[in-house]
XYZ file of C-alpha atoms in Angstrom:
755
model
C -29.599 -33.364 -17.629
C -28.768 -35.702 -14.716
C -31.333 -38.254 -16.011
C -29.799 -38.136 -19.482
C -26.306 -38.781 -18.071
C -27.671 -41.677 -15.982
C -29.315 -43.394 -18.942
C -26.229 -42.819 -21.094
C -24.034 -44.479 -18.450
C -26.410 -47.462 -18.142
C -26.455 -47.967 -21.920
C -22.681 -47.746 -22.178
C -22.032 -50.155 -19.323
C -24.613 -52.760 -20.342
C -23.794 -52.864 -24.053
C -22.674 -56.225 -25.334
C -19.491 -57.220 -27.110
C -19.411 -58.909 -30.412
C -17.995 -59.049 -33.913
C -18.700 -55.387 -34.525
C -16.150 -54.538 -31.860
C -13.509 -56.591 -33.674
C -14.151 -54.676 -36.866
C -13.788 -51.382 -34.970
C -10.484 -52.540 -33.494
C -8.943 -52.873 -36.957
C -10.623 -49.773 -38.426
C -8.350 -47.139 -40.005
C -9.936 -43.708 -39.458
C -7.724 -41.802 -41.926
C -5.838 -42.601 -45.124
C -2.496 -41.082 -44.013
C -2.177 -44.002 -41.570
C -2.784 -46.349 -44.531
C -0.005 -44.637 -46.437
C 2.367 -45.041 -43.483
C 1.775 -48.781 -43.190
C -1.450 -48.827 -41.185
C -0.618 -46.910 -37.996
C -0.498 -43.342 -36.706
C 0.052 -44.012 -33.014
C 3.015 -41.638 -32.518
C 2.159 -38.739 -34.848
C 0.209 -36.023 -32.974
C -0.675 -33.517 -35.677
C -3.940 -35.037 -36.923
C -7.504 -35.076 -35.602
C -7.617 -38.844 -36.124
C -5.356 -39.256 -33.073
C -8.708 -39.249 -31.266
C -8.837 -42.959 -32.225
C -5.194 -43.822 -32.741
C -3.766 -42.400 -29.508
C -5.930 -40.026 -27.428
C -2.841 -39.083 -25.421
C -1.304 -37.560 -28.573
C -4.297 -35.223 -28.951
C -2.794 -32.884 -26.342
C 0.005 -32.043 -28.814
C -2.467 -31.332 -31.662
C -2.440 -27.545 -31.466
C -4.443 -26.728 -34.616
C -8.192 -27.247 -34.381
C -9.216 -29.547 -37.233
C -12.023 -31.327 -38.996
C -11.054 -34.529 -40.892
C -13.341 -36.333 -43.325
C -12.169 -39.757 -44.548
C -13.556 -41.944 -47.317
C -12.360 -45.511 -47.996
C -15.269 -46.361 -50.327
C -16.885 -44.383 -53.120
C -19.582 -41.959 -52.066
C -19.160 -42.949 -48.424
C -17.854 -40.985 -45.469
C -16.195 -43.494 -43.196
C -14.977 -41.079 -40.517
C -15.558 -37.545 -39.323
C -13.145 -36.351 -36.600
C -13.046 -32.945 -34.888
C -10.489 -31.740 -32.316
C -10.305 -28.557 -30.282
C -7.124 -27.477 -28.419
C -7.408 -25.492 -25.179
C -4.035 -23.929 -24.504
C -1.805 -24.610 -22.780
C -2.356 -28.306 -22.140
C -5.606 -30.000 -23.143
C -7.543 -31.097 -26.219
C -10.990 -32.591 -26.653
C -12.192 -34.501 -29.677
C -15.335 -35.924 -31.196
C -15.654 -38.507 -33.931
C -18.287 -40.357 -35.989
C -17.281 -43.485 -37.890
C -19.087 -46.003 -40.054
C -17.725 -49.335 -41.305
C -19.338 -51.478 -43.991
C -18.463 -55.165 -43.624
C -20.340 -57.882 -45.588
C -23.045 -55.339 -46.363
C -23.494 -54.650 -42.661
C -23.261 -51.049 -41.460
C -21.500 -50.437 -38.162
C -21.708 -46.938 -36.686
C -19.431 -45.684 -33.909
C -19.391 -42.427 -31.903
C -16.236 -41.382 -30.057
C -15.423 -38.805 -27.381
C -11.804 -38.165 -26.484
C -9.707 -36.066 -24.123
C -5.945 -35.492 -24.004
C -3.863 -33.552 -21.507
C -0.199 -32.611 -21.242
C 1.138 -33.469 -17.828
C 4.475 -31.888 -18.686
C 5.895 -30.183 -21.738
C 7.083 -33.553 -23.022
C 4.540 -36.098 -21.728
C 0.785 -36.405 -22.195
C -1.992 -38.874 -21.492
C -5.527 -39.225 -22.783
C -8.510 -41.429 -23.173
C -11.522 -42.036 -25.393
C -14.969 -43.554 -25.046
C -16.637 -45.335 -27.972
C -20.189 -46.439 -28.480
C -21.033 -48.572 -31.558
C -24.043 -50.244 -33.170
C -24.530 -52.814 -35.927
C -27.692 -51.809 -37.796
C -28.274 -55.310 -39.230
C -27.863 -57.377 -36.055
C -28.775 -54.579 -33.609
C -25.532 -55.434 -31.809
C -24.256 -52.682 -29.446
C -20.818 -52.346 -27.961
C -19.012 -49.881 -25.706
C -15.269 -49.584 -25.496
C -12.672 -47.200 -24.215
C -9.062 -46.474 -24.889
C -6.121 -44.863 -23.200
C -2.969 -43.425 -24.623
C 0.166 -41.553 -23.815
C 2.887 -39.780 -25.720
C 6.455 -38.819 -24.976
C 8.277 -36.308 -27.153
C 11.395 -34.220 -26.447
C 10.995 -30.649 -25.280
C 13.377 -27.752 -25.023
C 14.966 -27.079 -21.664
C 13.411 -23.750 -20.652
C 15.865 -23.003 -17.844
C 18.468 -21.163 -19.884
C 19.435 -24.408 -21.665
C 21.632 -25.587 -18.797
C 23.382 -28.942 -18.940
C 22.617 -31.767 -16.510
C 24.817 -34.567 -15.253
C 23.128 -37.048 -17.602
C 23.957 -37.194 -21.291
C 20.563 -38.681 -22.174
C 18.703 -35.877 -20.397
C 20.823 -33.266 -22.163
C 20.030 -34.909 -25.490
C 16.325 -35.300 -24.723
C 15.930 -31.598 -23.850
C 18.162 -30.307 -26.651
C 17.129 -28.603 -29.910
C 18.594 -31.622 -31.754
C 15.533 -33.765 -30.907
C 12.889 -31.045 -30.527
C 9.957 -31.827 -32.895
C 12.012 -34.623 -34.482
C 11.202 -37.609 -32.271
C 8.103 -39.024 -30.548
C 7.040 -42.190 -28.733
C 3.412 -43.260 -28.549
C 1.552 -45.956 -26.656
C -2.150 -46.734 -26.571
C -4.542 -49.447 -25.529
C -7.499 -49.345 -27.918
C -10.924 -50.952 -27.889
C -11.067 -52.054 -24.243
C -14.609 -53.383 -23.628
C -16.875 -51.889 -20.971
C -19.660 -53.861 -19.246
C -18.199 -57.226 -20.310
C -15.287 -59.238 -19.005
C -14.157 -60.305 -22.453
C -10.758 -58.848 -23.385
C -10.527 -57.743 -27.024
C -8.308 -54.706 -26.712
C -5.641 -53.655 -29.150
C -2.171 -52.633 -27.902
C -0.258 -50.147 -30.046
C 3.292 -48.918 -29.601
C 5.026 -46.598 -32.028
C 7.910 -44.236 -32.626
C 8.457 -41.439 -35.140
C 11.673 -39.710 -36.151
C 12.618 -37.158 -38.768
C 16.003 -35.765 -39.725
C 15.001 -32.203 -40.564
C 12.034 -29.900 -40.900
C 11.215 -31.077 -44.427
C 12.023 -34.787 -44.025
C 12.362 -37.537 -44.536
C 10.583 -38.886 -41.479
C 9.981 -42.470 -40.407
C 7.203 -44.112 -38.447
C 7.456 -47.568 -36.876
C 4.626 -49.208 -34.899
C 3.831 -52.520 -33.258
C 0.191 -53.666 -32.864
C -1.144 -56.636 -30.901
C -4.762 -57.726 -31.169
C -5.792 -61.183 -29.901
C -2.958 -63.389 -30.982
C -2.162 -61.332 -34.050
C 0.997 -59.233 -33.949
C 1.840 -56.796 -36.718
C 4.616 -54.373 -37.495
C 3.817 -51.201 -39.410
C 6.506 -49.152 -41.087
C 6.218 -45.988 -43.094
C 8.155 -42.983 -44.262
C 7.405 -39.596 -45.701
C 9.212 -37.046 -47.838
C 8.187 -33.381 -47.613
C 9.115 -31.744 -50.888
C 7.557 -28.390 -50.021
C 5.382 -26.866 -47.321
C 2.296 -27.887 -49.337
C 3.226 -31.386 -50.512
C 4.618 -34.585 -49.058
C 4.940 -38.145 -50.376
C 4.352 -41.137 -48.074
C 4.659 -44.870 -48.380
C 4.509 -47.791 -45.997
C 3.910 -51.499 -45.511
C 2.704 -54.009 -42.935
C 5.013 -56.736 -41.638
C 7.553 -55.700 -44.302
C 5.325 -57.396 -46.933
C 6.026 -55.723 -50.259
C 2.702 -57.063 -51.568
C 0.936 -55.121 -48.824
C 2.243 -51.710 -49.654
C 0.543 -48.313 -49.781
C 1.669 -44.973 -51.082
C 0.320 -41.554 -51.910
C 0.592 -37.868 -51.224
C -0.661 -35.100 -49.010
C -1.532 -31.700 -50.427
C -2.090 -28.575 -48.330
C -3.227 -25.108 -49.320
C -4.108 -22.431 -46.776
C -6.434 -24.149 -44.272
C -7.395 -27.033 -46.563
C -5.497 -30.322 -46.887
C -6.071 -33.516 -48.863
C -4.520 -36.991 -48.478
C -4.756 -39.434 -51.448
C -3.465 -42.954 -50.764
C -3.436 -46.112 -52.867
C -3.443 -49.458 -51.027
C -2.304 -52.620 -52.829
C -4.296 -54.715 -50.332
C -7.626 -53.101 -51.169
C -6.498 -51.973 -54.627
C -8.378 -48.729 -53.995
C -7.583 -45.067 -53.671
C -8.827 -43.499 -50.427
C -8.809 -39.866 -49.435
C -9.066 -37.621 -46.422
C -10.097 -33.965 -46.440
C -8.824 -31.785 -43.651
C -9.999 -28.352 -42.591
C -8.091 -26.186 -40.107
C -10.723 -24.297 -38.091
C -8.275 -22.221 -36.088
C -5.352 -19.952 -36.980
C -1.959 -21.554 -37.381
C 0.174 -22.381 -34.359
C 2.526 -19.464 -35.061
C -0.398 -17.015 -35.242
C -1.887 -18.384 -32.018
C 1.496 -18.176 -30.303
C 1.891 -14.540 -31.382
C -1.616 -13.648 -30.176
C -1.001 -15.037 -26.718
C 2.397 -13.353 -26.622
C 0.898 -9.941 -27.447
C -1.832 -10.452 -24.878
C 0.771 -11.365 -22.263
C 2.846 -8.252 -23.037
C -0.253 -6.071 -22.648
C -0.988 -7.732 -19.310
C 2.561 -6.961 -18.180
C 1.932 -3.299 -19.028
C -1.252 -3.527 -16.930
C 0.762 -5.206 -14.130
C -1.355 -8.365 -14.398
C 1.667 -10.631 -14.063
C -0.126 -13.858 -13.240
C -2.386 -13.517 -16.251
C 0.662 -12.676 -18.383
C 2.413 -15.848 -17.193
C -0.597 -17.939 -18.237
C -0.634 -16.293 -21.649
C 3.096 -16.927 -22.140
C 2.554 -20.548 -21.164
C -0.187 -20.763 -23.779
C 2.139 -19.223 -26.343
C 4.833 -21.779 -25.486
C 2.313 -24.590 -25.902
C 2.205 -23.661 -29.606
C 5.913 -22.958 -29.999
C 8.412 -24.101 -27.371
C 11.352 -22.799 -29.391
C 10.786 -19.069 -28.726
C 13.694 -18.021 -26.494
C 12.224 -14.569 -25.812
C 9.032 -16.071 -24.410
C 11.054 -18.583 -22.412
C 13.013 -15.702 -20.885
C 9.832 -13.777 -20.038
C 8.239 -16.901 -18.568
C 11.147 -17.608 -16.244
C 11.392 -13.956 -15.201
C 7.672 -13.873 -14.410
C 7.868 -17.144 -12.505
C 10.653 -15.691 -10.357
C 8.753 -12.417 -9.837
C 5.507 -14.188 -8.943
C 7.336 -16.564 -6.612
C 8.911 -13.610 -4.778
C 5.559 -11.806 -4.747
C 3.793 -14.860 -3.334
C 6.295 -15.108 -0.486
C 5.870 -11.417 0.322
C 2.076 -11.547 -0.070
C 1.768 -14.630 2.157
C 3.821 -12.902 4.840
C 1.750 -9.699 4.576
C -1.511 -11.635 4.567
C -0.517 -13.461 7.738
C 0.295 -10.091 9.319
C -3.068 -8.671 8.217
C -4.898 -11.692 9.634
C -3.064 -11.313 12.946
C -3.887 -7.596 13.044
C -7.542 -8.310 12.357
C -7.705 -10.985 15.061
C -6.375 -8.383 17.515
C -8.928 -5.824 16.210
C -6.072 -3.672 14.879
C -8.193 -3.021 11.832
C -6.311 0.042 10.625
C -3.051 -1.905 10.513
C -4.893 -4.761 8.809
C -6.275 -2.424 6.132
C -2.880 -0.810 5.471
C -1.245 -4.250 5.225
C -3.920 -5.457 2.787
C -3.393 -2.278 0.754
C 0.309 -3.080 0.735
C -0.574 -6.486 -0.723
C -2.536 -4.734 -3.487
C 0.512 -2.574 -4.064
C 2.404 -5.769 -4.831
C -0.458 -7.330 -6.809
C -3.510 -5.138 -7.300
C -5.557 -8.125 -8.509
C -5.003 -10.259 -5.390
C -8.446 -11.683 -4.698
C -7.798 -12.650 -1.076
C -6.829 -9.097 -0.165
C -9.769 -7.651 -2.107
C -12.231 -9.973 -0.340
C -10.724 -9.185 3.047
C -10.954 -5.439 2.396
C -14.633 -5.865 1.516
C -15.284 -7.441 4.911
C -13.529 -4.476 6.554
C -15.390 -1.888 4.470
C -17.906 -0.858 7.224
C -15.023 -0.225 9.623
C -13.039 1.631 6.938
C -15.972 3.957 6.157
C -16.527 4.752 9.840
C -12.806 5.186 10.555
C -12.222 7.478 7.565
C -15.264 9.551 8.558
C -13.808 10.144 12.042
C -10.354 10.887 10.639
C -11.858 13.342 8.174
C -13.650 15.217 10.974
C -10.404 15.385 12.989
C -8.523 16.633 9.936
C -11.064 19.399 9.347
C -10.917 20.357 13.033
C -7.110 20.577 12.946
C -7.285 22.624 9.726
C -9.729 25.088 11.270
C -7.362 25.456 14.230
C -4.584 26.284 11.742
C -2.653 23.162 12.765
C -1.707 22.427 9.167
C 0.967 19.836 9.923
C -1.440 17.741 11.960
C -4.241 18.125 9.415
C -1.864 17.231 6.555
C -0.814 14.046 8.399
C -4.454 13.112 8.994
C -5.514 13.665 5.377
C -2.477 11.740 4.136
C -3.451 8.884 6.479
C -6.882 8.908 4.832
C -5.304 8.733 1.364
C -3.226 5.744 2.454
C -6.522 3.901 2.917
C -8.543 5.572 0.132
C -6.316 7.323 -2.381
C -9.345 8.831 -4.188
C -10.980 10.488 -1.160
C -12.164 13.804 -2.618
C -12.420 15.634 0.700
C -8.874 14.745 1.761
C -7.535 15.754 -1.650
C -9.401 19.060 -1.486
C -8.103 19.933 1.970
C -4.555 18.973 1.061
C -4.837 21.457 -1.799
C -5.961 24.110 0.688
C -3.045 23.246 2.976
C -0.623 23.645 0.072
C -2.074 27.096 -0.499
C -1.675 27.930 3.186
C 1.924 26.745 3.031
C 2.768 29.699 0.822
C 1.889 31.935 3.789
C 3.923 29.661 6.078
C 6.857 30.004 3.718
C 6.793 33.757 4.126
C 6.420 33.449 7.907
C 9.396 31.080 8.220
C 11.428 33.366 5.974
C 10.900 36.423 8.193
C 11.532 34.298 11.285
C 14.822 33.209 9.754
C 15.791 36.817 9.102
C 14.904 37.766 12.674
C 16.942 34.891 14.126
C 19.830 35.788 11.821
C 19.840 39.401 13.028
C 19.831 38.149 16.628
C 22.699 35.764 15.790
C 20.591 32.675 16.492
C 22.258 30.937 13.600
C 20.973 27.418 14.329
C 17.391 28.633 14.654
C 17.805 30.756 11.548
C 19.149 27.741 9.664
C 16.138 25.657 10.733
C 13.732 28.418 9.716
C 15.330 28.774 6.267
C 15.374 24.970 5.964
C 11.601 25.011 6.532
C 11.319 27.607 3.783
C 13.270 25.432 1.350
C 11.280 22.382 2.385
C 8.067 24.186 1.485
C 9.568 25.926 -1.563
C 12.853 24.434 -2.835
C 13.253 27.315 -5.338
C 13.308 30.094 -2.691
C 16.658 31.703 -3.621
C 16.682 34.318 -0.843
C 16.475 31.623 1.854
C 19.253 29.701 0.152
C 21.459 32.813 0.042
C 20.905 33.464 3.758
C 21.896 29.866 4.577
C 25.104 30.286 2.570
C 25.807 33.571 4.386
C 25.258 31.885 7.781
C 27.688 29.107 6.853
C 30.352 31.657 5.857
C 29.931 33.717 9.031
C 30.001 30.657 11.288
C 33.218 29.502 9.632
C 34.810 32.914 10.197
C 33.693 32.978 13.862
C 35.156 29.616 14.814
C 38.677 30.918 15.798
C 37.251 33.767 17.920
C 34.788 31.482 19.685
C 37.526 28.910 20.311
C 39.719 31.550 22.018
C 36.861 32.899 24.176
C 35.845 29.399 25.174
C 39.378 28.599 26.305
C 39.495 31.768 28.456
C 36.076 31.043 29.990
C 37.045 27.493 30.960
C 40.250 28.807 32.571
C 38.217 31.342 34.583
C 35.921 28.547 35.740
C 38.846 26.454 36.924
C 40.079 29.479 38.902
C 36.633 29.970 40.493
C 36.088 33.335 38.766
C 32.509 32.532 37.732
C 31.453 36.106 37.057
C 34.257 36.625 34.511
C 33.617 33.170 33.006
C 29.977 34.108 32.664
C 30.959 37.258 30.774
C 33.135 35.246 28.354
C 30.333 32.779 27.698
C 27.989 35.678 27.125
C 30.425 37.141 24.586
C 30.371 33.808 22.747
C 26.564 33.845 22.748
C 26.618 37.410 21.457
C 28.536 36.073 18.451
C 26.437 32.923 18.072
C 23.364 32.627 20.247
C 23.110 28.887 19.526
C 26.585 27.833 20.700
C 25.720 24.774 22.786
C 28.963 24.654 24.802
C 28.707 28.294 25.921
C 24.989 27.927 26.606
C 25.500 24.774 28.696
C 28.356 26.219 30.769
C 26.506 29.491 31.260
C 23.513 27.562 32.556
C 25.728 25.720 35.028
C 27.131 29.025 36.311
C 23.658 30.542 36.396
C 22.462 27.481 38.309
C 25.089 28.130 40.977
C 24.152 31.824 41.140
C 20.440 30.969 41.135
C 20.845 28.665 44.126
C 22.550 31.483 45.987
C 19.830 33.901 44.894
C 17.132 31.481 46.089
C 18.626 31.241 49.545
C 18.906 35.004 49.863
C 15.418 35.438 48.411
C 13.909 33.219 51.099
C 15.680 35.304 53.729
C 14.472 38.544 52.143
C 10.964 37.192 51.821
C 10.915 36.223 55.467
C 12.049 39.728 56.424
C 9.297 41.159 54.248
C 6.632 38.965 55.854
C 7.888 39.992 59.279
C 7.458 43.643 58.340
C 11.181 44.378 58.367
C 10.889 46.220 55.073
C 14.212 48.049 55.161
C 16.227 44.846 55.700
C 14.129 43.102 53.055
C 14.773 45.917 50.571
C 18.530 45.704 51.183
C 18.587 41.949 50.577
C 16.407 42.185 47.437
C 18.795 44.846 46.130
C 21.738 42.472 46.772
C 19.920 39.754 44.841
C 19.367 42.101 41.883
C 23.056 42.950 41.851
C 23.764 39.262 41.192
C 20.751 38.652 38.965
C 19.405 41.915 37.549
C 16.440 40.182 35.896
C 15.231 38.227 38.940
C 11.522 38.834 38.578
C 10.384 37.800 42.099
C 12.842 40.261 43.643
C 11.723 42.981 41.274
C 8.119 42.237 42.248
C 8.912 42.565 45.936
C 10.770 45.804 45.261
C 7.630 47.075 43.513
C 5.560 46.018 46.506
C 7.981 47.765 48.865
C 7.734 50.899 46.752
C 3.961 50.709 47.051
C 4.152 50.174 50.793
C 5.879 53.558 51.103
C 2.493 55.243 50.513
C 0.045 52.645 51.765
C 1.235 50.040 54.242
C -0.368 46.713 54.853
C -1.042 47.651 58.478
C -2.960 50.810 57.601
C -4.926 48.952 54.926
C -5.811 46.175 57.322
C -6.710 48.740 59.990
C -9.094 50.341 57.520
C -10.529 46.947 56.666
C -11.060 46.114 60.364
C -12.751 49.452 60.905
C -15.100 48.942 57.961
C -15.786 45.406 59.145
C -16.662 46.741 62.607
C -19.078 49.186 60.977
C -20.620 46.254 59.091
C -19.628 47.813 55.739
C -18.652 44.409 54.481
C -18.344 45.230 50.773
C -15.906 48.055 51.433
C -14.090 45.933 54.011
C -13.686 43.155 51.398
C -12.169 45.631 48.918
C -9.707 46.920 51.526
C -8.782 43.390 52.505
C -8.135 42.466 48.838
C -5.792 45.467 48.558
C -3.821 44.200 51.546
C -3.586 40.729 50.028
C -2.433 42.291 46.784
C 0.578 43.662 48.663
C 1.224 40.321 50.365
C -0.813 37.346 49.232
C 0.516 35.246 52.149
C -0.533 37.662 54.896
C -2.408 35.467 57.400
C -4.339 38.272 59.127
C -5.640 39.504 55.785
C -6.703 35.980 54.845
C -8.530 35.460 58.154
C -10.247 38.833 57.904
C -11.375 38.125 54.341
C -12.869 34.802 55.456
C -14.762 36.574 58.264
C -16.000 39.228 55.812
C -17.264 36.575 53.386
C -19.104 34.848 56.230
C -20.924 38.086 57.105
C -21.350 39.456 53.616
C -24.956 39.544 52.436
C -25.307 37.285 49.414
C -28.180 39.362 48.040
C -26.100 42.539 48.278
C -23.190 40.837 46.500
C -25.587 39.675 43.811
C -26.936 43.215 43.304
C -23.366 44.539 42.860
C -22.494 41.732 40.472
C -25.631 42.357 38.380
C -24.797 46.065 38.213
C -21.259 45.197 36.967
C -22.758 42.831 34.385
C -25.139 45.529 33.078
C -22.234 47.990 32.877
C -20.287 45.484 30.724
C -17.673 44.764 33.426
C -17.997 41.034 32.795
C -14.624 40.019 34.283
C -15.283 41.609 37.708
C -18.906 40.502 37.597
C -17.756 36.915 37.004
C -15.329 37.160 39.952
C -18.107 38.390 42.288
C -20.556 35.723 41.096
C -17.885 33.080 41.734
C -17.488 34.444 45.304
C -21.253 34.020 45.720
C -20.957 30.416 44.513
C -18.169 29.784 47.033
C -20.699 30.625 49.730
C -23.755 29.130 48.051
C -22.842 26.471 45.398
C -26.543 25.928 44.593
C -27.240 29.561 43.714
C -28.817 29.161 40.258
C -28.716 32.872 39.407
C -24.994 33.154 40.125
C -24.302 29.930 38.249
C -26.319 31.168 35.244
C -24.544 34.547 35.183
C -21.120 32.916 35.461
C -21.999 30.989 32.280
C -23.297 34.178 30.640
C -20.181 36.093 31.668
C -18.016 33.339 30.207
C -19.986 33.551 26.956
C -19.657 37.351 26.812
C -15.942 37.197 27.647
C -15.308 34.439 25.076
C -17.207 36.395 22.458
C -15.166 39.514 23.195
C -11.953 37.483 23.131
C -12.965 35.957 19.775
C -13.719 39.420 18.348
C -10.387 40.781 19.535
C -8.519 37.679 18.301
C -10.104 37.822 14.819
C -9.440 41.549 14.643
C -5.804 40.870 15.572
C -5.557 38.134 12.919
C -6.915 40.546 10.305
C -4.249 43.105 11.199
C -1.609 40.320 11.362
C -2.337 38.939 7.891
C -2.365 42.469 6.441
C 1.061 43.217 7.981
C -0.184 45.720 10.639
C 1.593 43.967 13.506
C 1.395 46.895 15.991
C -2.427 46.948 15.795
C -2.547 43.168 16.078
C -0.424 43.279 19.253
C -2.748 45.895 20.772
C -5.797 43.688 20.229
C -4.070 40.640 21.690
C -2.908 42.687 24.716
C -6.575 43.490 25.384
C -7.279 39.756 25.397
C -4.470 39.210 27.902
C -5.927 41.908 30.146
C -9.119 39.853 30.281
C -7.497 36.416 30.273
C -3.745 36.587 31.027
C -3.119 32.896 30.225
C -4.810 32.849 26.798
C -2.300 30.667 24.878
C -3.422 31.653 21.355
C -3.015 35.356 22.114
C 0.364 34.736 23.737
C 1.599 32.663 20.755
C 0.463 35.067 18.038
C 1.643 38.096 19.966
C 5.084 36.479 20.107
C 4.985 35.773 16.361
C 3.954 39.344 15.594
C 6.710 40.751 17.795
C 9.319 38.510 16.106
C 8.113 39.473 12.632
C 8.029 43.146 13.587
C 11.569 42.931 14.925
C 12.759 41.092 11.782
C 11.183 43.750 9.559
C 12.715 46.574 11.590
C 16.172 45.025 11.184
C 15.956 44.519 7.414
C 18.683 46.441 5.572
C-alpha cells in the first residue's frame, strides 16, 4: 500500500502541463451549470461541486451520483459525493472530453469540510491524460463557501446589524457566496489556474433564484448570469447567459421524482441539448435529520449525553432550522460543560489520592465520576489499573463484615457491606448479608420496643424516646412505638410546671447550704423524669461534695481497720453509710467486720504460722489466703504467703492441681498451675495445663452462653440469666455475659410492668 501511494505521488508530481489542461479548465461537468450561464460555483446541492467548488461539497447533504452527457451516446462526467455528518464530504469523479477527435480523460478526488455552520473549505486533486498525444497533467483546486446560518443561541441580537441579518431566518438558505481556484498545476511552474467567484440568492423556497459568477482564466474574464424558477417540488425552469450575450444563451428544465432527477438544457452556442441524470443514494435530508434526532433522544434516555450531542449536531447539519434540536443542543452543551468541570476536578482529586496511595479514596472518587458520566473512559481506564487493589481490599472488607455479623455487631457489619457496595454495587456476598441483617433487624425492632417500654415505666423518657425512635427507624410503620412517643410527649408537657417548681425549691435550698434537702428535691424531679439534665447535673454536684466527705472518712475508717481497731472502724463505716447508703466499699468492710466476729485475721494468721512451722505448706497457704481475703493489704499475710511459696514443693502443688483438673475443677486447677509458673516459668507441664484449662473453661463458657442465648431468644429470660450467672462465677469480667444479662433483666422488667 505504501509503495502504491509513493508511485501515485511521483506520477502526479512529475506529470506535464499542456493543452489538455486548458480544455479541462473550461470543462462543464453538468448541464445545470450550462443552463445557469456556465457556472455553478456558489450552489452547493449538486455532486458536480466536486469540480466547481470543492468547498461547497461540505453543504451537499444528500449523497448523489450524477451522470452528464454533452454529446450523443457519450458520458462526459460521472460524479459521486458522500456526506459524513456533521461537517465533511468526500467526492469522486471521472470525466472525458472530446476535442478535435482527441479523448481526454480526467479522474478527480475531492474533500470538503465545514469549519463553522456558515463557512466551509475544500480541495480537489485531478489527474488527466490525452490518449492521442499521451499527454499527462496533474492539477488541484481549492474552494470555500460562505452562506448564512441561523443563530443557535436563542436567536439573540448582537450590536451589529449585518451580523443580525446574516444569522437571521431572512437569509437562511437564501444566499451563498462561493470562491474557488481551479486547475492549479502540480509539478510544473506554469500558472494556468482558473479563478471563480460567485453568489446565489433566492427570494423564497420556490424561487426565483439568481446566480452570478465571475471567472478568470489566463487573460480571459467572463461573467456568468443565470436564474431559475421552481414551479413545483419536482420541476424548475432555468436560463442563463455568458457576458450578457443574448446570442450565447441557454435554457432548460430540471425534473425530479423520488430519488431520480433529470436536467435537460439547450445551449445556443453548441446548438445541442445536453442532459444530466442524478440519483440520490441516501435518504432525504429531513429523513436523515429525524434519524439522528431519534438516536440522540435514545442516547439521552441511556444517559449517553456526549453521544447525544454529536447526534444532535449531525441532525442540525441537515436542518439548522429545527428550534427543538437547537434547544436540546444548547442544553446538552451546558450540561456537558458543567460535567467536564466537575469531572476534571474529581479526576484531579483521584490522581492526588492515588499518588498518596489513598487508593480507596481514589476508587470512590473515580466511581463518583462514573456517577456523573458512566461512559467516562479516563475513569474506566484508571479503575482498571486499580482493579488488583480493589479485589484485595474488598476481600478483606468482606471478611471483616462477616466477622462483625457473626459477633452480632449488625451496625458495623452493615456499614462494612455498604462500603463494599459503594465500590462494587453488584457484590453478591454483600447483598446477601445485608438481606440477612435486614432480617435480624426485625428482632432488633422488638428488642428496642421492649427497652422503650422498660425505660418508659422507669420514667427515663429521653432513653425511651431514643429506643422508640430506633424502632421507627427500623420499621416506620410500627404504630405502638409511635403511640408511646406521643404519650411521652403529653406526659412531659404536663410535668413541666411541677418540675419547674421543684427545681426552684432545690436551687433555693442549695443557696442556703441545705444540700440534703436540695438533694431530695432533685431526686423528686428525677422520680418524675429520670432524664432531666438540670436535676441530674445538680444532684451530681451535691453527690460529689458528699462523696469527697465520704472518701476522707473512708480513708480514716480504713486506716482504723488496718490497725485492728475494728470497733472504731465499724462506727466510722456506719457514719459513712448514713450519708451514702449505697457506698459499696463501706458495705464491703462492714461485711468483713461481720466475718471477723467469728474468725479474726490474727487467729487465721496464727493458724497459718503454726502450719508453716509444721511444714504443712499447702494448708498454711490456704490459711494465709483466707487472711488475705479478709484484708488484702495485710503485710504480715503477704510476707507469710511469699515464704510459704518459697518452701512449697512444686511437685506436690502439681499433684494437687492435676487432681483438681481430673475432678473438673478447672478454675482452681488453673490458679494452682499459675502459682507453679510464678515459681518456675519454664515448667512445661504447668504451662500446658494452663492452656488446657483455658480451653476447657472457654468451652464451658461457650456452652453456657449459647444455652443462655437459646433461652433468651425463646423469651425464657430467667433461665438465660441463670446460665450467664454461671459464666460470671467462672469469669466475673466476661463482657458478653454481663451485657446480655443486663439486656435480659431490662426486658424481664419491661415485661413485668406491662399493663
